[in-house]
Coordinates of C-alpha atoms in Angstrom, one line a residue:
Chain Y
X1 CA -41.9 3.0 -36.8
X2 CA -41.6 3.1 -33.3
X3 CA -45.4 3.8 -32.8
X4 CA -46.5 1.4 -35.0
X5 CA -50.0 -1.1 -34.2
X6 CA -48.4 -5.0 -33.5
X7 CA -50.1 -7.3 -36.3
X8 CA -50.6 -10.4 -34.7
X9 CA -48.6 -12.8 -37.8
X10 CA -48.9 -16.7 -37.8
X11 CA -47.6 -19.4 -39.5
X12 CA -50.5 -21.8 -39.4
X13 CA -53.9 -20.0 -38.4
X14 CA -57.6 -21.1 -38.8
X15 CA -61.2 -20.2 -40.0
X16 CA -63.8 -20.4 -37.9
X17 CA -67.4 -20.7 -38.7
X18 CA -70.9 -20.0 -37.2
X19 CA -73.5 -21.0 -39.7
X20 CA -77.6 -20.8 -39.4
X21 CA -79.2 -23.8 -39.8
X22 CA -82.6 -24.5 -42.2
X23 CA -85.5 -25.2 -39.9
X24 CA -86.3 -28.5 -40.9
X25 CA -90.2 -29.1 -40.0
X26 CA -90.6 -26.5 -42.9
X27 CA -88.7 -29.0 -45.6
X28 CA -91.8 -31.2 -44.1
X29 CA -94.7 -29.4 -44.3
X30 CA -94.0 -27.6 -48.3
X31 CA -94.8 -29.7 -51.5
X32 CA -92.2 -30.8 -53.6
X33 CA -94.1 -31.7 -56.8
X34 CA -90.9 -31.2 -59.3
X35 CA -87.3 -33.1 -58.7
X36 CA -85.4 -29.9 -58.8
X37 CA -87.6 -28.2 -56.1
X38 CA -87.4 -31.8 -54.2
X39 CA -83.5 -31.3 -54.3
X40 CA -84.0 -27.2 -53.1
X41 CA -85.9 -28.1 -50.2
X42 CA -83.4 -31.0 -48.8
X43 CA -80.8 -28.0 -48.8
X44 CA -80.3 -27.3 -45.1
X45 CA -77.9 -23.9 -44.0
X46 CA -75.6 -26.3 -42.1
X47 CA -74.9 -27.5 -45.2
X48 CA -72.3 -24.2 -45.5
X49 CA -70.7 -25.4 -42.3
X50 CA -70.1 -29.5 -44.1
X51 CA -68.8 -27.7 -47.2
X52 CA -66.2 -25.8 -46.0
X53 CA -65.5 -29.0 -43.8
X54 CA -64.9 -30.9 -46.8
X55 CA -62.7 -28.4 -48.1
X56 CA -60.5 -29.3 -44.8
X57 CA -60.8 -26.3 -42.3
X58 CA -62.6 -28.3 -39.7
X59 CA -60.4 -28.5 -36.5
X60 CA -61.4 -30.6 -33.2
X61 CA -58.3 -29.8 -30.6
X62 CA -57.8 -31.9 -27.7
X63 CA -60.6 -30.8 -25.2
X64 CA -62.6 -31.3 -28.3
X65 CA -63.2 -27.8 -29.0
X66 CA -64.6 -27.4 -32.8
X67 CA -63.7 -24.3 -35.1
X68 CA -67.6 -23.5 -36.2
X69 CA -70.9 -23.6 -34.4
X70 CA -74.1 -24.6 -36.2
X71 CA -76.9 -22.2 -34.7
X72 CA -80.4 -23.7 -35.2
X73 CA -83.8 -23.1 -33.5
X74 CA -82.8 -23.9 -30.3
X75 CA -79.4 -22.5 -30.3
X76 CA -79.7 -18.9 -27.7
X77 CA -78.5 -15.8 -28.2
X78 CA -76.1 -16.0 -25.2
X79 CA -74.5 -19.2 -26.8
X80 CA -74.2 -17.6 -30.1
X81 CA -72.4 -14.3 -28.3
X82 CA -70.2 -16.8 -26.4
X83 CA -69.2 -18.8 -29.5
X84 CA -68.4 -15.6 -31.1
X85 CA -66.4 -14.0 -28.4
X86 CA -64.7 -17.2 -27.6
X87 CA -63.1 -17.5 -31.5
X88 CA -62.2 -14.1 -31.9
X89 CA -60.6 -14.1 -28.6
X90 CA -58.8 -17.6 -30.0
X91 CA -54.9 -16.7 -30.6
X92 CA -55.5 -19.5 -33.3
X93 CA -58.2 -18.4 -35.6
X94 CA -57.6 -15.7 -37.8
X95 CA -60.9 -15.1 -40.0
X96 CA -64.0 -15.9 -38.3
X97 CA -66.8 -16.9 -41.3
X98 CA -70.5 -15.9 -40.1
X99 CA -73.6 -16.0 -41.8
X100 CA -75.4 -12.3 -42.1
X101 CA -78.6 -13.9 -40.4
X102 CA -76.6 -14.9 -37.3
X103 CA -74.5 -11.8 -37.3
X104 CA -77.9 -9.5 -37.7
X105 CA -78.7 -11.1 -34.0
X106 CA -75.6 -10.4 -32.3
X107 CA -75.2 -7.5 -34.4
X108 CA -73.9 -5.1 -31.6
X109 CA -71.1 -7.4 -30.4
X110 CA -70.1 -7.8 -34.5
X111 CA -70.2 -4.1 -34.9
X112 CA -67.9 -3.5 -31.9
X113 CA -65.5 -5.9 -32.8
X114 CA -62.5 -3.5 -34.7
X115 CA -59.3 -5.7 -34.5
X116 CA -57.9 -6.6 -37.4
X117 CA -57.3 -10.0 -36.8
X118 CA -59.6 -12.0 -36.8
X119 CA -61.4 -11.0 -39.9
X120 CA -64.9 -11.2 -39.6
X121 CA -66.7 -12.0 -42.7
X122 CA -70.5 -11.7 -43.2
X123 CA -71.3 -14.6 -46.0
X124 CA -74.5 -15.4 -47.2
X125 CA -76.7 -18.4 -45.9
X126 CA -79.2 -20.5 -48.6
X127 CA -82.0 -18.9 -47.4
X128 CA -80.6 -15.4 -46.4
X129 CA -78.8 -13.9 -49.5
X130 CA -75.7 -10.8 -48.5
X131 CA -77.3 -8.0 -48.6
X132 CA -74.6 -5.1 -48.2
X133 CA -76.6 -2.6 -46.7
X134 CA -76.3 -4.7 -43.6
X135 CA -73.0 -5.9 -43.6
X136 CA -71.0 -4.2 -40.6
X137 CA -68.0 -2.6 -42.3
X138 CA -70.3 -1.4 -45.5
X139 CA -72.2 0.2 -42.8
X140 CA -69.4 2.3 -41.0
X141 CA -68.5 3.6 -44.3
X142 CA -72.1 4.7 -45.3
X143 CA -72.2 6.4 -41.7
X144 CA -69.5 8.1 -42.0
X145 CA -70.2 9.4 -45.6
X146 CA -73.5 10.7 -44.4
X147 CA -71.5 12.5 -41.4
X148 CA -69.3 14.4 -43.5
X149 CA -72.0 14.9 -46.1
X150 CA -74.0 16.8 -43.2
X151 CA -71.2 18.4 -42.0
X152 CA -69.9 19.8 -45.1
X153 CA -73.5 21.2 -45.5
X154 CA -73.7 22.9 -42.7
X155 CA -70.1 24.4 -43.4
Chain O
X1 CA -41.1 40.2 -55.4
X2 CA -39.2 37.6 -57.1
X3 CA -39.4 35.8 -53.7
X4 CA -42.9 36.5 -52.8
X5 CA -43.6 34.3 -56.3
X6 CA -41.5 31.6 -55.3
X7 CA -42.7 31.1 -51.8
X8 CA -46.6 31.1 -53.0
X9 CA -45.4 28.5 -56.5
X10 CA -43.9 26.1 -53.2
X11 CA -47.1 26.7 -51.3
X12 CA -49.6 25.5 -54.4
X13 CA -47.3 23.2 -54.8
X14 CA -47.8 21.5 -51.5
X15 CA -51.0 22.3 -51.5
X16 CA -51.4 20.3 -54.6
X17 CA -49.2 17.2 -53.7
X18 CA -51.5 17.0 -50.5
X19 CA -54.8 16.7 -52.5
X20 CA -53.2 14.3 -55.0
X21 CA -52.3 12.1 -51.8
X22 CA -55.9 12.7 -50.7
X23 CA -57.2 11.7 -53.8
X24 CA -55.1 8.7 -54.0
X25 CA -55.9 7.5 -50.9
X26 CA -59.7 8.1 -52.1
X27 CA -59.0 5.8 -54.9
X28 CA -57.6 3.2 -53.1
X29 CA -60.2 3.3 -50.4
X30 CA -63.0 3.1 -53.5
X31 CA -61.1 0.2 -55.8
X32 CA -61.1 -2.1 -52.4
X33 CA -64.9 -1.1 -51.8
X34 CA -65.6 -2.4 -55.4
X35 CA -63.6 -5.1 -55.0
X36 CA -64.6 -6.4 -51.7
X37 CA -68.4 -6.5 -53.3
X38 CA -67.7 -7.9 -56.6
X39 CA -65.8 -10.5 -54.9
X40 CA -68.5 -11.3 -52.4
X41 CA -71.4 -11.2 -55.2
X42 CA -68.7 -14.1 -57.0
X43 CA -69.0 -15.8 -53.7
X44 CA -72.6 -16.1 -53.5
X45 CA -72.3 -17.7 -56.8
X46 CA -70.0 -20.2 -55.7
X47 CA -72.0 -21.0 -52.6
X48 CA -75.1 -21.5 -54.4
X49 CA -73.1 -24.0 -56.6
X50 CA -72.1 -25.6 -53.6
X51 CA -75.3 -25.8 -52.2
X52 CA -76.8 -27.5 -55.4
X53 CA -74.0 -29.9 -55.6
X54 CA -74.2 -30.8 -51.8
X55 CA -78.1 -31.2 -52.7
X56 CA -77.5 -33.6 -55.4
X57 CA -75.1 -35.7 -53.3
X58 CA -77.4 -36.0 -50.7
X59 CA -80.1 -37.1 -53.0
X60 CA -77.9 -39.6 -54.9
X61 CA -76.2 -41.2 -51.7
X62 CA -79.3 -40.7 -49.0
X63 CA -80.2 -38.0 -46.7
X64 CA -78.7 -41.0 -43.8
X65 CA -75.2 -40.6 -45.6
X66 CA -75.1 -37.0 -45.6
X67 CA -76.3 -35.2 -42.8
X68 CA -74.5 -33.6 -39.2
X69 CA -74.7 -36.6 -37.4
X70 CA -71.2 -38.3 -39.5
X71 CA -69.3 -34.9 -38.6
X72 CA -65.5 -35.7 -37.5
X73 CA -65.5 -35.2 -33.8
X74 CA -62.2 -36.9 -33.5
X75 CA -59.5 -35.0 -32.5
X76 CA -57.8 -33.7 -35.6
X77 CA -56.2 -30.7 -37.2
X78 CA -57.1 -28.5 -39.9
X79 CA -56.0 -29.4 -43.1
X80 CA -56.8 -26.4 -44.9
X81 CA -55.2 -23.2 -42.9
X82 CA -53.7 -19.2 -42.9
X83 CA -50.5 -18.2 -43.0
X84 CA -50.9 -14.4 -41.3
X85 CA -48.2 -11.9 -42.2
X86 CA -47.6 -8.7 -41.9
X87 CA -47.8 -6.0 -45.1
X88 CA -46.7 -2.6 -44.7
X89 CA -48.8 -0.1 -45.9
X90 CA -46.7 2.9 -45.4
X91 CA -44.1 3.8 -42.3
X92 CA -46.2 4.3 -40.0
X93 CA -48.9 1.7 -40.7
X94 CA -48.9 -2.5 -41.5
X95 CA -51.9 -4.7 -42.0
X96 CA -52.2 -8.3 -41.8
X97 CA -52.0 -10.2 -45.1
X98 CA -53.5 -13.7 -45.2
X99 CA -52.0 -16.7 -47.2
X100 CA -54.7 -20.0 -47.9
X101 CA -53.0 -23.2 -47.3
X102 CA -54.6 -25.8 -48.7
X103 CA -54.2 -29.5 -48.1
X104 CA -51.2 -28.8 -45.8
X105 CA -51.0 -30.6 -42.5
X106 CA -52.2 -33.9 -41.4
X107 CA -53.4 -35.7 -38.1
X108 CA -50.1 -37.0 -37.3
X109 CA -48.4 -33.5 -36.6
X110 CA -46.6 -33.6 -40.4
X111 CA -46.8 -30.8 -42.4
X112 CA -46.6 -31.3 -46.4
X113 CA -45.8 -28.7 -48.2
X114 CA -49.7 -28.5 -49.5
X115 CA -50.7 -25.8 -51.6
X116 CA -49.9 -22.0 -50.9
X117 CA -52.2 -19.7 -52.4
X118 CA -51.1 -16.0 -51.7
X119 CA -54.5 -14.2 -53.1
X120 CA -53.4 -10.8 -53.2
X121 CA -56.7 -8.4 -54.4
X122 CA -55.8 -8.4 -58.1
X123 CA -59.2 -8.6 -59.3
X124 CA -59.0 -7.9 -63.1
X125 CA -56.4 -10.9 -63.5
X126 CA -57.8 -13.6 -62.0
X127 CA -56.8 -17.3 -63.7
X128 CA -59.5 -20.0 -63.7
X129 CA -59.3 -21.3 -60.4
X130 CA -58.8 -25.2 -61.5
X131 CA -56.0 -24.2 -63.8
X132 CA -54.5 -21.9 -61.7
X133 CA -54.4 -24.7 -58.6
X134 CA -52.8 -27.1 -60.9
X135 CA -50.5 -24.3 -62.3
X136 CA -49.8 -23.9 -58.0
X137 CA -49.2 -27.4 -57.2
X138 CA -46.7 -27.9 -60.1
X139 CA -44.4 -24.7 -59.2
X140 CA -44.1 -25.8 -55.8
X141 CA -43.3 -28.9 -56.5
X142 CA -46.3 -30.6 -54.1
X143 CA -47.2 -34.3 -55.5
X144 CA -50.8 -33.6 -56.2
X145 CA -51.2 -37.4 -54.9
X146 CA -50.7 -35.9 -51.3
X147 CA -53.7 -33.4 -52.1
X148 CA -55.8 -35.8 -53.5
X149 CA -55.1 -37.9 -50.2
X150 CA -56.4 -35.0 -48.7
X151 CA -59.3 -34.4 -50.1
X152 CA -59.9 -38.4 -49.8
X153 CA -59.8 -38.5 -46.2
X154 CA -62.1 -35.3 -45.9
X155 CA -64.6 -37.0 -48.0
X156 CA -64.2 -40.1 -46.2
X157 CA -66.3 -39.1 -43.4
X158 CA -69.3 -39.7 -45.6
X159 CA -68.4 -43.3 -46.7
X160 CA -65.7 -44.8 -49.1
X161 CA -67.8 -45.1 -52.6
X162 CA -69.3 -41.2 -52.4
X163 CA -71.1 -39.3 -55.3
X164 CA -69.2 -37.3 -57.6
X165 CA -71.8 -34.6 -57.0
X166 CA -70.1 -34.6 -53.2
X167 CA -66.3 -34.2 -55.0
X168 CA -67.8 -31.4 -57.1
X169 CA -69.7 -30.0 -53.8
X170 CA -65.6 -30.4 -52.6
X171 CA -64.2 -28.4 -55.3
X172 CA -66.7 -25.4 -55.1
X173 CA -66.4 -25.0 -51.6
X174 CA -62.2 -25.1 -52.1
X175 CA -63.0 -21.9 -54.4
X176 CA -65.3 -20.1 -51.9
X177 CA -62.3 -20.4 -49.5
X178 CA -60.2 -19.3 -52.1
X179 CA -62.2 -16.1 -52.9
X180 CA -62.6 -15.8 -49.0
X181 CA -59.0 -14.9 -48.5
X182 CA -59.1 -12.6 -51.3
X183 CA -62.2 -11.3 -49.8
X184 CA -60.5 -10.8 -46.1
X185 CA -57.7 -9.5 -47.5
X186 CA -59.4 -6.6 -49.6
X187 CA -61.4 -6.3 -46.2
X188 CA -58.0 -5.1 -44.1
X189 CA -57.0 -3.2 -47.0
X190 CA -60.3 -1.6 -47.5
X191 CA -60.6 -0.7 -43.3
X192 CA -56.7 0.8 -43.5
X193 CA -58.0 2.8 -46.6
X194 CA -61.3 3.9 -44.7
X195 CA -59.1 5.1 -42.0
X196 CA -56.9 7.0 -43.8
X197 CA -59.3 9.0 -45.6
X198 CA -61.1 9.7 -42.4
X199 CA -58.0 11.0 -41.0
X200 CA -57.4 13.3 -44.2
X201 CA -61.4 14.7 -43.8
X202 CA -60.6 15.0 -40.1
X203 CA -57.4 16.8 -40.9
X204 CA -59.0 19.2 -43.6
X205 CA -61.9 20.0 -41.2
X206 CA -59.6 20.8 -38.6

């Protein structure tokens, strides 16, 4: 017991988001000749970020310091890393929410992050389904398989 | 003789109680692999819906009434948050289990009782989500008039008359979150697992 790893507990913890955002000049530019393509086209990624807003985990704290980040064409790489290290560095957020697209370009500082709190979940955006092979803990796993796999063989 | 037999029965013996732990750790490690992806394949779903709903709201109500420029930027807290607490997995070892709150604090520092969701990975016996969050509201004895409240002044930010596609777009989004938790918590379960078979590989190799 006495070596035991400390598990950070909380009574009141919160999500945090960074979400990819639709470029919109290509909703202008595609023709929308049926209603329900019409309504697919308006669809825009930050539209992940305003759902789970309306589901109440949306927190502004007095310096007026939001829980998510919506990345869009302009948003760099250095802000996207900053965001990311900022929330899971937060002694207040306890799953960090990210879409696969955005975590695929900060992929090295996702992969190296092995606390257990906070979570980091890879969710799918409109436009960029899951796709597991990418997903950073899936990955581990199939590393490691193919270690030991190798290593038995050689055995 | 007689004691030769006993000593290797009690060595088999361990050796077999060792591979059953291995194997059981194997198991574990596998159920929370499946798991975790079923669960996230379920959340796609429930995104998409989302998505479509959101969609529709926007088309009913006007791309002006629904779009980033209305988000809150007030200072306020969440209403939806984690209770984090510690699990044991075995003597040596915990993991961080994480409880949805739903609906449960307000601007004015407050806290109503809200709904507690406590979405341990029990995949096969999962209750319709709707039912199951009325079923929750009635057993803890939280007036669902506060939740609705709740869910009023989060859809607020878009207007006072809003579509019903943007309360539907509410609800789906409530049951991502749901199957989010779920999802986390298979993920710490899934990661303990991982290491612990990696340890038993490491400890048979060496």
């Amino acid at each position: 017991m006495a070596n035991r790893p400390q598990i950070r507990t909380a009574a009141s913890a919160l999500i945090a988001m960074i979400a990819d955002e639709y470029a919109s000049s290509v909703s202008r530019t595609m023709q929308q000749p049926y209603m329900f393509d019409h309504l697919l086209m308006q669809v825009h990624c930050w539209d992940t970020v305003v759902g789970f807003l309306l589901a109440g985990v949306g927190n502004v704290d007095l310096r007026r310091k939001t829980n998510y980040l919506i990345v869009d064409s302009k948003t760099t790489i250095k802000q996207i890393e900053d965001a990311f290290k900022e929330f899971t560095s937060r002694e207040d957020i306890a799953i960090v929410l990210i879409s696969q697209y955005v975590a695929n370009r900060i992929r090295f500082l996702v992969d190296s992050h092995n606390k257990p709190i906070p979570a980091i979940l890879e969710i799918p955006s409109k436009d960029h389904p899951y796709d597991p092979a990418q997903d950073s803990v899936l990955s581990r796993v199939k590393n490691l398989v193919s270690v030991e796999s190798v290593a038995s063989d050689r055995r | 003789m007689m004691e030769d037999q006993e000593e290797k029965g009690n060595a088999e013996n361990g050796i077999g109680r060792q591979k059953q732990v291995k194997d059981e750790y194997l198991l574990q490690f596998l159920d929370s692999l499946d798991g975790y992806l079923t669960l996230l394949d379920s959340l796609s779903s429930t995104l998409s819906q989302g998505w479509l709903e959101l969609a529709s709201a926007r088309h009913a109500m006007g791309a002006s009434r629904i779009n980033g420029a209305l988000l809150d930027l007030k200072v306020h807290a969440a209403a939806t948050s984690l209770k984090v607490s510690e699990q044991d997995v075995d003597s040596m070892e915990s993991q961080p289990c994480f409880t949805l709150c739903k609906w449960a604090s307000s601007d004015n520092g407050e806290r109503s009782s809200g709904e507690e969701k406590s979405l341990s990975p029990q995949l096969r016996h999962r209750n319709n989500s709707q039912l199951s969050e009325e079923k929750v509201s009635t057993r803890t004895g939280t007036p669902l008039i506060l939740v609705d409240q709740q869910r009023q002044k989060s859809l607020s930010v878009f207007g006072v008359l809003v579509s019903p596609k943007l309360r539907s777009a509410q609800l789906s989004f409530e049951r991502a979150l749901e199957t989010l938790v779920e999802i986390a918590n298979l993920h710490t379960t899934m990661l303990s697992m991982f290491e612990q078979v990696h340890k038993e590989l490491e400890n048979t190799n060496g």
